[in-house]
XYZ file of C-alpha atoms in Angstrom:
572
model
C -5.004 22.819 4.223
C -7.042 25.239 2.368
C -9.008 23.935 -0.723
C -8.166 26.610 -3.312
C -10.973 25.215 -5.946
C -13.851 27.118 -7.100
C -16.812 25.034 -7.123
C -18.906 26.815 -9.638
C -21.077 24.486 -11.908
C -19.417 21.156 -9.814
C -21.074 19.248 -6.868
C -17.418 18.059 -5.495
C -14.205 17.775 -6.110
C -13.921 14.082 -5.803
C -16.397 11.263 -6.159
C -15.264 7.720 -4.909
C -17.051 4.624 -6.523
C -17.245 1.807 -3.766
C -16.306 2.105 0.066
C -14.451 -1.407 0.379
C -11.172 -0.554 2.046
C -9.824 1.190 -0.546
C -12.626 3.563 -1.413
C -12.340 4.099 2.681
C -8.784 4.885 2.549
C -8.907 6.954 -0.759
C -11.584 9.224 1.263
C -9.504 8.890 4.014
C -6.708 10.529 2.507
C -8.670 12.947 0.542
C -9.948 14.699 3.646
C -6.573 14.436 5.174
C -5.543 16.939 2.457
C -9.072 18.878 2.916
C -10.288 17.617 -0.718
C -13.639 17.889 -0.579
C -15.650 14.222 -1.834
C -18.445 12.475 -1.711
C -18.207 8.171 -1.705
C -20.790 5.889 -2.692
C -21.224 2.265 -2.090
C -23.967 0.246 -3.992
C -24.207 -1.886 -0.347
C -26.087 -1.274 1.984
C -24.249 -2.975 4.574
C -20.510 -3.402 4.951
C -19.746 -7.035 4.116
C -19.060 -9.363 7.152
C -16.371 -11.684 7.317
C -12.692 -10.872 7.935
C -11.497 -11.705 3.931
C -8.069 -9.614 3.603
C -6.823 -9.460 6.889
C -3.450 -8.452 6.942
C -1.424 -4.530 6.649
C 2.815 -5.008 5.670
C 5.063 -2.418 7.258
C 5.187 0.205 3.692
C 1.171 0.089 3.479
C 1.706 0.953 7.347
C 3.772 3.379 6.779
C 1.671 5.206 4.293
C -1.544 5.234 6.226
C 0.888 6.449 9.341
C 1.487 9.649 6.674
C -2.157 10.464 6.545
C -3.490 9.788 10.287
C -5.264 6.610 10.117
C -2.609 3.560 10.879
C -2.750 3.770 14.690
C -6.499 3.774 14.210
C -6.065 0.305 12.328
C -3.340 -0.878 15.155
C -5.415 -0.543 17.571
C -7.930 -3.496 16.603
C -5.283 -5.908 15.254
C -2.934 -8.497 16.611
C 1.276 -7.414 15.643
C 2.633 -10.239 14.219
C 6.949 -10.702 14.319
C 7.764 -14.044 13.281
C 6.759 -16.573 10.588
C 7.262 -20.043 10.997
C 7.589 -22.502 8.284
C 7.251 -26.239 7.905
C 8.407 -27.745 4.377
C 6.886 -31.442 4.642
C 6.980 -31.611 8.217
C 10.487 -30.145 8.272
C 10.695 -26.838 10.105
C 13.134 -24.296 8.304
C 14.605 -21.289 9.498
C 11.974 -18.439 11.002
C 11.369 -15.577 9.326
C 11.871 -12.440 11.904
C 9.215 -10.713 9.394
C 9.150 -7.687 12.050
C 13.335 -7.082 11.416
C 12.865 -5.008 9.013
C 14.599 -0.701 8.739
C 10.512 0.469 9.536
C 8.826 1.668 12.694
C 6.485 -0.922 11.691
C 7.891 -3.587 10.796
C 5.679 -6.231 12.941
C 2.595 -7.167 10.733
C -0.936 -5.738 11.475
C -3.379 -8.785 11.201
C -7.197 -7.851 11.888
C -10.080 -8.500 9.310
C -11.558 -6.793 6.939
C -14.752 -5.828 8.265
C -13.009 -4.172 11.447
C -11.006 -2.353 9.337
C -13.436 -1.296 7.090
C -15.557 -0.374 10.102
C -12.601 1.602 11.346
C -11.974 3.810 8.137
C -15.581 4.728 8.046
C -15.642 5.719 11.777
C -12.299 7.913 10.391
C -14.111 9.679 7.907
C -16.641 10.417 10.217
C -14.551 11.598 12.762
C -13.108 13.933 9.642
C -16.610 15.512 8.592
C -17.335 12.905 5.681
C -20.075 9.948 5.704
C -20.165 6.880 3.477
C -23.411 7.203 1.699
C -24.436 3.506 1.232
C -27.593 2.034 -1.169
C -25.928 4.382 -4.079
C -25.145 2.644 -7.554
C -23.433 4.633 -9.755
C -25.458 3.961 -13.235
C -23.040 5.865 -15.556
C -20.196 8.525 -16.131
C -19.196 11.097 -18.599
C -15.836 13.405 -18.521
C -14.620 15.984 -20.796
C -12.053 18.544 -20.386
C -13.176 20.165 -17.067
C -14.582 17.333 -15.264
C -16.932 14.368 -14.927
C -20.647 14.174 -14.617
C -22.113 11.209 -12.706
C -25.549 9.822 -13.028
C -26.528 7.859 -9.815
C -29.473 6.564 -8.177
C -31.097 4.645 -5.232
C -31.035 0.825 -4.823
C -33.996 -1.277 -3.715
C -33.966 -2.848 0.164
C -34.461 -6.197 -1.381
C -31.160 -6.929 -3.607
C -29.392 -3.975 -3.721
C -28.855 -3.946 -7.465
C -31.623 -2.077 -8.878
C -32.553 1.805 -9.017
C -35.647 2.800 -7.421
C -36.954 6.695 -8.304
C -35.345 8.921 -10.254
C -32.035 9.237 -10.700
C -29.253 12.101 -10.574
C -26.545 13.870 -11.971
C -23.429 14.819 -9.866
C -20.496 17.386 -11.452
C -17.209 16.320 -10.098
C -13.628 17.317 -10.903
C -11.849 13.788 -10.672
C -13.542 10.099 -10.257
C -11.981 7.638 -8.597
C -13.154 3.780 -9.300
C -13.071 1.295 -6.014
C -15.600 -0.685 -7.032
C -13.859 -3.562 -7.170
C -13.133 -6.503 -10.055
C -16.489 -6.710 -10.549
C -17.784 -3.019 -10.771
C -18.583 -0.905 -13.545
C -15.534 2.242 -13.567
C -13.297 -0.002 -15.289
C -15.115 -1.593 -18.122
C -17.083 1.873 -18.843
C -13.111 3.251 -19.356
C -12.747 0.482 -21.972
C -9.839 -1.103 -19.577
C -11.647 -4.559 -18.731
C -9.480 -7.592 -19.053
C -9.460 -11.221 -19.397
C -8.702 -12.833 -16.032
C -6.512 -15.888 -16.131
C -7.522 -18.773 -14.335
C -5.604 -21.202 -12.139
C -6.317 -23.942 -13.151
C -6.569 -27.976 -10.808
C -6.128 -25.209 -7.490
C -8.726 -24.932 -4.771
C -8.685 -22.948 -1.740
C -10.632 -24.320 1.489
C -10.745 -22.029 4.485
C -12.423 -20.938 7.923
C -12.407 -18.580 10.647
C -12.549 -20.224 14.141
C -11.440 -20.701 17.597
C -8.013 -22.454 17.247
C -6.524 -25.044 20.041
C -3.182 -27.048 19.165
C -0.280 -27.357 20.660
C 1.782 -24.612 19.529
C 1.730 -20.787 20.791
C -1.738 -18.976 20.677
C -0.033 -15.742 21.509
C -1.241 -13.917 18.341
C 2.089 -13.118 17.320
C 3.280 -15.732 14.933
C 2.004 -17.110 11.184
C 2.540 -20.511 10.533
C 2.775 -21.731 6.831
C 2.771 -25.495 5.780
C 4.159 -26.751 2.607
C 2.978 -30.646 1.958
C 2.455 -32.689 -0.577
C -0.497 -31.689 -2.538
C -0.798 -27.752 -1.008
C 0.249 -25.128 1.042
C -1.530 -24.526 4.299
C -1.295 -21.389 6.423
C -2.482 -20.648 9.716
C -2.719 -16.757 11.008
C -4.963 -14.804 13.087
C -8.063 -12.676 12.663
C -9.587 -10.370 15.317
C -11.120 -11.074 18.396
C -9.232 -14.734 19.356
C -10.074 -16.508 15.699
C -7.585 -17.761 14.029
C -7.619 -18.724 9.941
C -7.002 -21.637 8.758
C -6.707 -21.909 4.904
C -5.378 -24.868 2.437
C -4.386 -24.346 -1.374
C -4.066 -27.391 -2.500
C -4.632 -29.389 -5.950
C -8.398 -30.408 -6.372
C -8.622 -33.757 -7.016
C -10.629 -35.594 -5.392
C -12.116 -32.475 -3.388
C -15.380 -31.688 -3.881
C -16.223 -28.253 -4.874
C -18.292 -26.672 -2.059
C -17.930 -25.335 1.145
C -15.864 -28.286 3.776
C -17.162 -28.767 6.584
C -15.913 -28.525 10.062
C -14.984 -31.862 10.213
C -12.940 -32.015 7.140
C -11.259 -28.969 7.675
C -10.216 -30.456 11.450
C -9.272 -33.831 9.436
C -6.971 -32.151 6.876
C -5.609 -29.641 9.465
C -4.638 -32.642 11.794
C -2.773 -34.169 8.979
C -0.930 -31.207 7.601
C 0.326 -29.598 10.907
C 0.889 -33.353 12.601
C -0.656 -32.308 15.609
C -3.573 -34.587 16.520
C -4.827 -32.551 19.240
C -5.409 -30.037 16.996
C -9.296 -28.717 17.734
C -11.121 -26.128 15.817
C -14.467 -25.160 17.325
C -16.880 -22.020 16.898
C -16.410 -21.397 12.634
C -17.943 -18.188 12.037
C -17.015 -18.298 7.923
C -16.603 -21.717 6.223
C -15.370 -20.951 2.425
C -13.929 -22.282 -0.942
C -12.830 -20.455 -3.371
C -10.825 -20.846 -6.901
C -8.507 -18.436 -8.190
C -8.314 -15.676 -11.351
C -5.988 -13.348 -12.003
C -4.951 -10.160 -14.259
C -4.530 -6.450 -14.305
C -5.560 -3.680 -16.174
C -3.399 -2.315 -19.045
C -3.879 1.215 -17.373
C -5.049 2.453 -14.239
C -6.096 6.043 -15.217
C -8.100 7.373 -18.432
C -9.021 11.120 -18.298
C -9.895 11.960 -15.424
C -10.855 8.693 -14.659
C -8.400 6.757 -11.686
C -8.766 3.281 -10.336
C -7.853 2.286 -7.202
C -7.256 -1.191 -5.753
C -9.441 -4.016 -7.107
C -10.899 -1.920 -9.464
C -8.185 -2.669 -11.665
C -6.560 -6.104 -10.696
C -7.665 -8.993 -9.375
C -5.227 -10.148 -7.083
C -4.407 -13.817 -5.870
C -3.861 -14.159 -2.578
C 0.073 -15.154 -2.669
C 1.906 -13.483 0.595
C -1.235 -11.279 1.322
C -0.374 -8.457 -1.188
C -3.342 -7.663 -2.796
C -5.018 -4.844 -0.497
C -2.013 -3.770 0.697
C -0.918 -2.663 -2.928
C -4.262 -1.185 -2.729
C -3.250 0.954 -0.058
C -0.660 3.025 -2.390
C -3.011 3.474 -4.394
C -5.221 5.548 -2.131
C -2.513 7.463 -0.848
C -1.284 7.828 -4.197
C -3.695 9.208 -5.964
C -5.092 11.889 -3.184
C -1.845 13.986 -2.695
C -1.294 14.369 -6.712
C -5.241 15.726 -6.868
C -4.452 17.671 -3.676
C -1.486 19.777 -5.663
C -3.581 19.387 -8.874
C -6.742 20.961 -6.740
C -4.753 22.994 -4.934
C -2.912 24.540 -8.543
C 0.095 23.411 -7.113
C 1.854 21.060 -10.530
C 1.599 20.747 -13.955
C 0.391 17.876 -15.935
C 3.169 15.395 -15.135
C 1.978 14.928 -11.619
C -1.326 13.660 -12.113
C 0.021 11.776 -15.137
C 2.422 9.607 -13.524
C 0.167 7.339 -11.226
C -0.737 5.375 -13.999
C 2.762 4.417 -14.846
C 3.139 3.946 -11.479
C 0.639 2.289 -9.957
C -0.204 0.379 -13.175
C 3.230 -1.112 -13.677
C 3.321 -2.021 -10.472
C 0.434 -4.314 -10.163
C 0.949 -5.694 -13.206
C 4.383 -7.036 -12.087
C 2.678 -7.571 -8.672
C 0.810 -10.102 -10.649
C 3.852 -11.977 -11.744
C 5.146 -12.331 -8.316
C 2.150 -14.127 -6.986
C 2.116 -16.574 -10.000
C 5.683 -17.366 -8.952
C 4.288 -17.900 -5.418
C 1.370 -20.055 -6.937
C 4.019 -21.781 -8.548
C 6.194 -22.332 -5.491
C 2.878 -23.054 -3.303
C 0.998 -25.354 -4.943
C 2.307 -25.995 -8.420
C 5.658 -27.827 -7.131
C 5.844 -31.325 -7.671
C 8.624 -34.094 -7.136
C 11.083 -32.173 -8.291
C 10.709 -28.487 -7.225
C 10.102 -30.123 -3.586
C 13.400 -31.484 -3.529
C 15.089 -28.275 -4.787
C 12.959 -26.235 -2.273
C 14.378 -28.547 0.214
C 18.022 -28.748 -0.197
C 18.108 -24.601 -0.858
C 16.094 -24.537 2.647
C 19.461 -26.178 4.055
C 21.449 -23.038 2.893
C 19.291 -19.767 2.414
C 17.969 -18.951 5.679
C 15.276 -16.350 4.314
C 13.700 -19.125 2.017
C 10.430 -19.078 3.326
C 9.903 -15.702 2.115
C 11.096 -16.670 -1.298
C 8.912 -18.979 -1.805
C 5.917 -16.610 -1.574
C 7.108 -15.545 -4.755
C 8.984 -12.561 -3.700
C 11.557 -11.381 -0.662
C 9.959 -7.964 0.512
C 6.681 -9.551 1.864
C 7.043 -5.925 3.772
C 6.749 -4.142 0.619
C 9.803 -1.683 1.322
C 11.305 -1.948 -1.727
C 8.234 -0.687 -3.976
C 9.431 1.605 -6.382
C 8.926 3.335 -9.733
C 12.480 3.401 -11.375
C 10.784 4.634 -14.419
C 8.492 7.223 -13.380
C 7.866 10.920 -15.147
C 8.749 12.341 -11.900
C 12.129 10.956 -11.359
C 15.303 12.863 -11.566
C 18.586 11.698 -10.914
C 22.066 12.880 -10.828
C 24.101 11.343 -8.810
C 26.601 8.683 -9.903
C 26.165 5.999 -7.817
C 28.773 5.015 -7.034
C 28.086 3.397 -3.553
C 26.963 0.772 -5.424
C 29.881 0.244 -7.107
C 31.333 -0.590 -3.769
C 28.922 -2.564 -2.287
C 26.460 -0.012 -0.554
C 23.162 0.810 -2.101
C 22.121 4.083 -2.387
C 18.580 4.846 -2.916
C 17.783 6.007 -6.431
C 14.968 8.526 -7.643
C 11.581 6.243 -7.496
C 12.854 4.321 -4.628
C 11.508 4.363 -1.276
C 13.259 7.207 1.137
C 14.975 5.489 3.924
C 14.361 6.416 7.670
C 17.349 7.253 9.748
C 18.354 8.428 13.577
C 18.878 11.888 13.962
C 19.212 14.617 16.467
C 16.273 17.126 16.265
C 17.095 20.908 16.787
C 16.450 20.857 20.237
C 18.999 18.054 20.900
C 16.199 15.250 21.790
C 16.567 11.776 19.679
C 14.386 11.967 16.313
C 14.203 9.974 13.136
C 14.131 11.246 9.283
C 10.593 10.134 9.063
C 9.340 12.947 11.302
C 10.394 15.542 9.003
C 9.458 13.761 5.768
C 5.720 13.802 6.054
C 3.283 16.268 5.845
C 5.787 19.252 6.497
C 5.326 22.128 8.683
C 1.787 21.270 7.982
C 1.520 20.722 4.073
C -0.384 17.470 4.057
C 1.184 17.091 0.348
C 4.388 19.137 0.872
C 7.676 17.844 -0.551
C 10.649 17.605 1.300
C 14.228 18.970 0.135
C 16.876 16.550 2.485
C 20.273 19.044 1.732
C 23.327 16.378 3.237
C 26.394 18.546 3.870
C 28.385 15.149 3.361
C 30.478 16.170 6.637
C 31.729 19.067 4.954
C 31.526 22.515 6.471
C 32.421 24.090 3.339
C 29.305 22.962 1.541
C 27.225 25.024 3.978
C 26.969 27.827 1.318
C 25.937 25.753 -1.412
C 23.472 23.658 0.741
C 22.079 26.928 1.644
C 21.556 28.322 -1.899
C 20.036 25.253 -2.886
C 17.287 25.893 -0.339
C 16.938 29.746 -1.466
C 16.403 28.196 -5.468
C 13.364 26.195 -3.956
C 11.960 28.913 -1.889
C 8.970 30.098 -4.364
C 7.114 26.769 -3.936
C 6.161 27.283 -0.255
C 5.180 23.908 0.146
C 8.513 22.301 -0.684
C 10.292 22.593 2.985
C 14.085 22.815 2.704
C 15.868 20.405 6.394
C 19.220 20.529 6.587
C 20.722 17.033 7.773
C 24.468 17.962 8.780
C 26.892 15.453 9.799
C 30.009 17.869 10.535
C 30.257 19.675 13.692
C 29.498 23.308 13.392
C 26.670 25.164 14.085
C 25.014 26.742 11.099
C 23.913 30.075 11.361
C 20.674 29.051 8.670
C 16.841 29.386 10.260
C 15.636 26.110 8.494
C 15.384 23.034 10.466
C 18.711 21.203 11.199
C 19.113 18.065 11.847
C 22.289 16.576 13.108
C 23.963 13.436 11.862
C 27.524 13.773 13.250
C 27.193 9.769 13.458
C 26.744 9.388 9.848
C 23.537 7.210 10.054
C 21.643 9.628 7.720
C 24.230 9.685 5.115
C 24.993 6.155 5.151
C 21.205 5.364 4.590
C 21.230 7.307 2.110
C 24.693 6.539 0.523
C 25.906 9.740 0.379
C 29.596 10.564 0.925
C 29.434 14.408 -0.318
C 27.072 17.115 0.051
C 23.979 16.206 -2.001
C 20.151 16.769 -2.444
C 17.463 14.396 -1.939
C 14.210 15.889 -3.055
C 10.950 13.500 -1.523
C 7.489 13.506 -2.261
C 4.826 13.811 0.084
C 4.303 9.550 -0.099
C 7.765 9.046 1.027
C 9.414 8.290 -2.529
C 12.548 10.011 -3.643
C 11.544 11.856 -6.731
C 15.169 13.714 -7.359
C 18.767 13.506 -6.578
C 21.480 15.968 -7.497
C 24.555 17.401 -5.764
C 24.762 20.323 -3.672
C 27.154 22.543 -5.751
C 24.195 22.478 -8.920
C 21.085 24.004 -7.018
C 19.917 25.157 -11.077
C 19.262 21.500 -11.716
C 16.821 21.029 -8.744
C 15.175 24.612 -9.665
C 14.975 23.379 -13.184
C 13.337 19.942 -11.550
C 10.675 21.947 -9.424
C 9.884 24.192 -13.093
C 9.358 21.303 -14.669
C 6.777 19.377 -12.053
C 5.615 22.307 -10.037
C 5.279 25.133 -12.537
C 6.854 28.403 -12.489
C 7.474 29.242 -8.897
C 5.157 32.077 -7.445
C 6.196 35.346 -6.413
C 6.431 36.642 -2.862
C 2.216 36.577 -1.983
C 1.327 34.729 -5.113
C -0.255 31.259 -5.262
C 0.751 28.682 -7.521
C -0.472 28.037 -10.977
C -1.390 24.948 -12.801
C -4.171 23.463 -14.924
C -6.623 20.940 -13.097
């Protein structure tokens, strides 16, 4: 993709703040888009120690979309079933990999190896993490943001040695973390909320017991005075961690006895060994978000505005849309390609979304630790009778993080009627994740939706106009000139997705669904139009016969649409 921005007067398009692996992935997908960037990290080495470990099938999904997930896959175990024990009582498995995604078994690594992969990534793609940088202090107005930075010492890493310098940059992007400076320079700092008679004790090491060590299975206890979990990290380690109430623990790193002791007790397994720690921790918890997650052109990513708890392993992972987020609305904004309202909505977005991310892992807090006489015997008599109750009780039932979605955003659009769901059958609404679905590819080989949704006919942040002919042949004509109303924003690529049996005479790409499995995803009985942005979200729905509504939809986010030869317009 071509970068259409003149750089006169600015250093960069993009500057990251912090390379942990958010900042990564937010570079990452920058260059995946060719958006030109430069990242800093204060550190001068990547942190050791495998921290957050784990990727969900969505965040998979997204990194899949801009070139890095296989990457990730490839130095991490695939995890398909989680087993739970609620005091000592096994309840039913959770087949976490049985889910409508490609990727539906769980990625767990560490955090270092994946941090180590994403730099090797945006190596591989021409950019470099430049390390030892602090970023001192910012200042935007309304063309861009200058950036004073300078060079940390070899001894702490904290303070500036020689002068310092100034950096002109379109768009900033904070990954610094809970801790760093972005945030609280934007005026967005917030009081974290502590939990409070909880401590967390937990190790990496080699694991013998006797249940399976084939990598592929979590195991989560619930007893008496915690929650324990056991999952692995890279490299034949497993983790072992216990949340439990703090009294009578003394606040400082266990040792490898007493985590053996307290393991032993909770998984009632007395053979159970642990041998070879290579990170003994405690930790307590705080919690909170940021009221907004954009100022300006100011954006935070990941940590840098929430700090997460560690409740079903969510935290990074929400990170993760973030970065993907945020690079293909400055790719259209840098590339003139939409007005206002597409840079404007990730803070609705993204912000709303971790702020009720942070309600959910309360609830799992709650559930985990926080349960008492009472809520045990409740937990225990529903465990009898909801077979998926070991994914409520991590405070929420899409561990996977499928159903993400921004049912308010600006970009949303919607009108269709709904009423599958009045019988019964969901149909995805505008904001809602766009479902994946069998088809048959033009040349008559086996394909799936997903192929055709992301980065189309090469636009790493094209959009993708799904026209469903509801298994009518008649609706051919209007199916087609809903296609022609889109045509003068080249990057939004028209696929038919035809379920009756005909052969249209049309040179975009058809894809068959005489078996109805596209429709039916999709709840769609009559010929309709499913317009999806370039992170796999469905930003408008309409019917076929009304192709001015979607034209008036693309006018409103995309601008006027160019002329034959002309490129797109639109304030950065």
């Amino acid at each position: 993709m071509t970068n259409a921005t003149v750089h006169d007067g600015f250093d960069t398009d993009v500057i990251i703040i912090g390379a942990g692996p958010i900042g990564l992935t937010t570079a990452c997908a920058l260059a995946h888009h060719g958006i030109k960037f430069r990242l800093f990290e204060q550190r001068r080495h990547p942190k050791p120690h495998s921290r957050a470990n784990n990727l969900w099938a969505r965040p998979q999904e997204l990194l899949a979309s801009i070139g890095i997930r296989d990457a990730i896959a490839k130095n991490a175990y695939s995890i398909t079933q989680i087993n739970t024990l609620l005091n000592g009582r096994p309840v039913d498995p959770v087949a976490i990999a049985d889910v409508p995604s490609r990727y539906g078994p769980v990625l767990y690594s560490g955090q270092d190896v994946i941090e180590k992969t994403l730099s090797e990534q945006i190596e591989a793609k021409g950019g470099r993490v430049e390390r030892g940088i602090k970023a001192l202090s910012f200042e935007q107005d309304t063309a861009g943001v200058t950036v004073t930075i300078g060079t940390v010492g070899d001894d702490d890493g904290h303070h500036v040695q020689g002068p310092t310098e100034q950096l002109r940059c379109r768009y900033l992007i904070g990954a610094d973390g809970h801790g760093g400076t972005v945030r609280k320079a934007l005026g967005l700092d917030f009081e974290l909320k502590k939990l409070p008679h909880v401590i967390n004790r937990q190790l990496d090491a080699k694991l013998s017991w006797r249940r399976s060590l084939d990598f592929d299975h979590l195991w989560f206890f619930y007893y008496r005075h915690g929650f324990c979990g056991v999952l692995p990290v890279w490299k034949g380690y497993h983790r072992l961690f216990f949340l439990s109430d703090d009294t009578g623990i003394p606040d400082r790193d266990p040792t490898l006895e007493e985590m053996q002791a307290i393991a032993r007790e909770v998984t009632e397994d007395e053979t159970l060994t642990i041998t070879d720690p290579i990170w003994i921790t405690h930790s307590r918890f705080q919690h909170g978000a940021a009221d907004h997650y954009a100022a300006g052109r100011v954006y935070l990513v990941g940590d840098a505005g929430h700090e997460s708890l560690p409740a079903g392993g969510q935290g990074m992972n929400s990170g993760f849309h973030d970065a993907v987020g945020i690079a293909w609305r400055l790719a259209m904004a840098l590339n003139r390609s939409g007005t206002s309202l597409v840079l404007d909505s990730y803070d609705p977005e993204r912000g709303s979304e971790h702020r009720a991310l942070d309600g959910r892992q309360v609830r799992g807090f709650e559930n985990s630790v926080y349960r008492g006489v009472l809520k045990d015997a409740a937990i225990d008599l529903t465990a009898r009778f909801v077979p998926s109750i070991g994914a409520y009780i991590q405070g929420t039932a899409d561990l996977q993080q499928l159903s993400v979605a921004y049912p308010d955003s600006p970009l949303n659009e919607d009108h269709l009627t709904g009423l599958a769901d009045l019988v019964g059958k969901h149909a995805p609404k505008a904001g809602e994740r766009a479902p994946d679905a069998k088809v048959i590819a033009p040349d008559g080989r086996s394909a799936t939706l997903f192929q055709y949704l992301y980065n189309p006919d090469g636009h790493s942040w094209g959009w993708t106009l799904l026209a469903f002919d509801g298994r009518d042949k008649a609706a051919i004509a209007a199916l087609d000139a809903a296609c022609a109303a889109v045509r003068g924003w080249q990057f939004v690529r028209p696929r038919l997705v035809l379920a009756a049996a005909f052969a249209s005479a049309s040179d975009l790409i058809t894809l068959s669904d005489l078996d109805h499995e596209a429709h039916a995803a999709y709840g769609l009985q009559a010929a309709a139009l499913i317009l999806v942005r370039p992170d796999g979200h469905i930003a408008y729905r309409g019917a076929a016969d009304h192709p001015e509504k979607l034209r008036s939809y693309c006018e409103k986010i995309f601008g006027p649409a160019a002329k034959s030869g002309d490129a797109q317009v639109s304030s950065m």
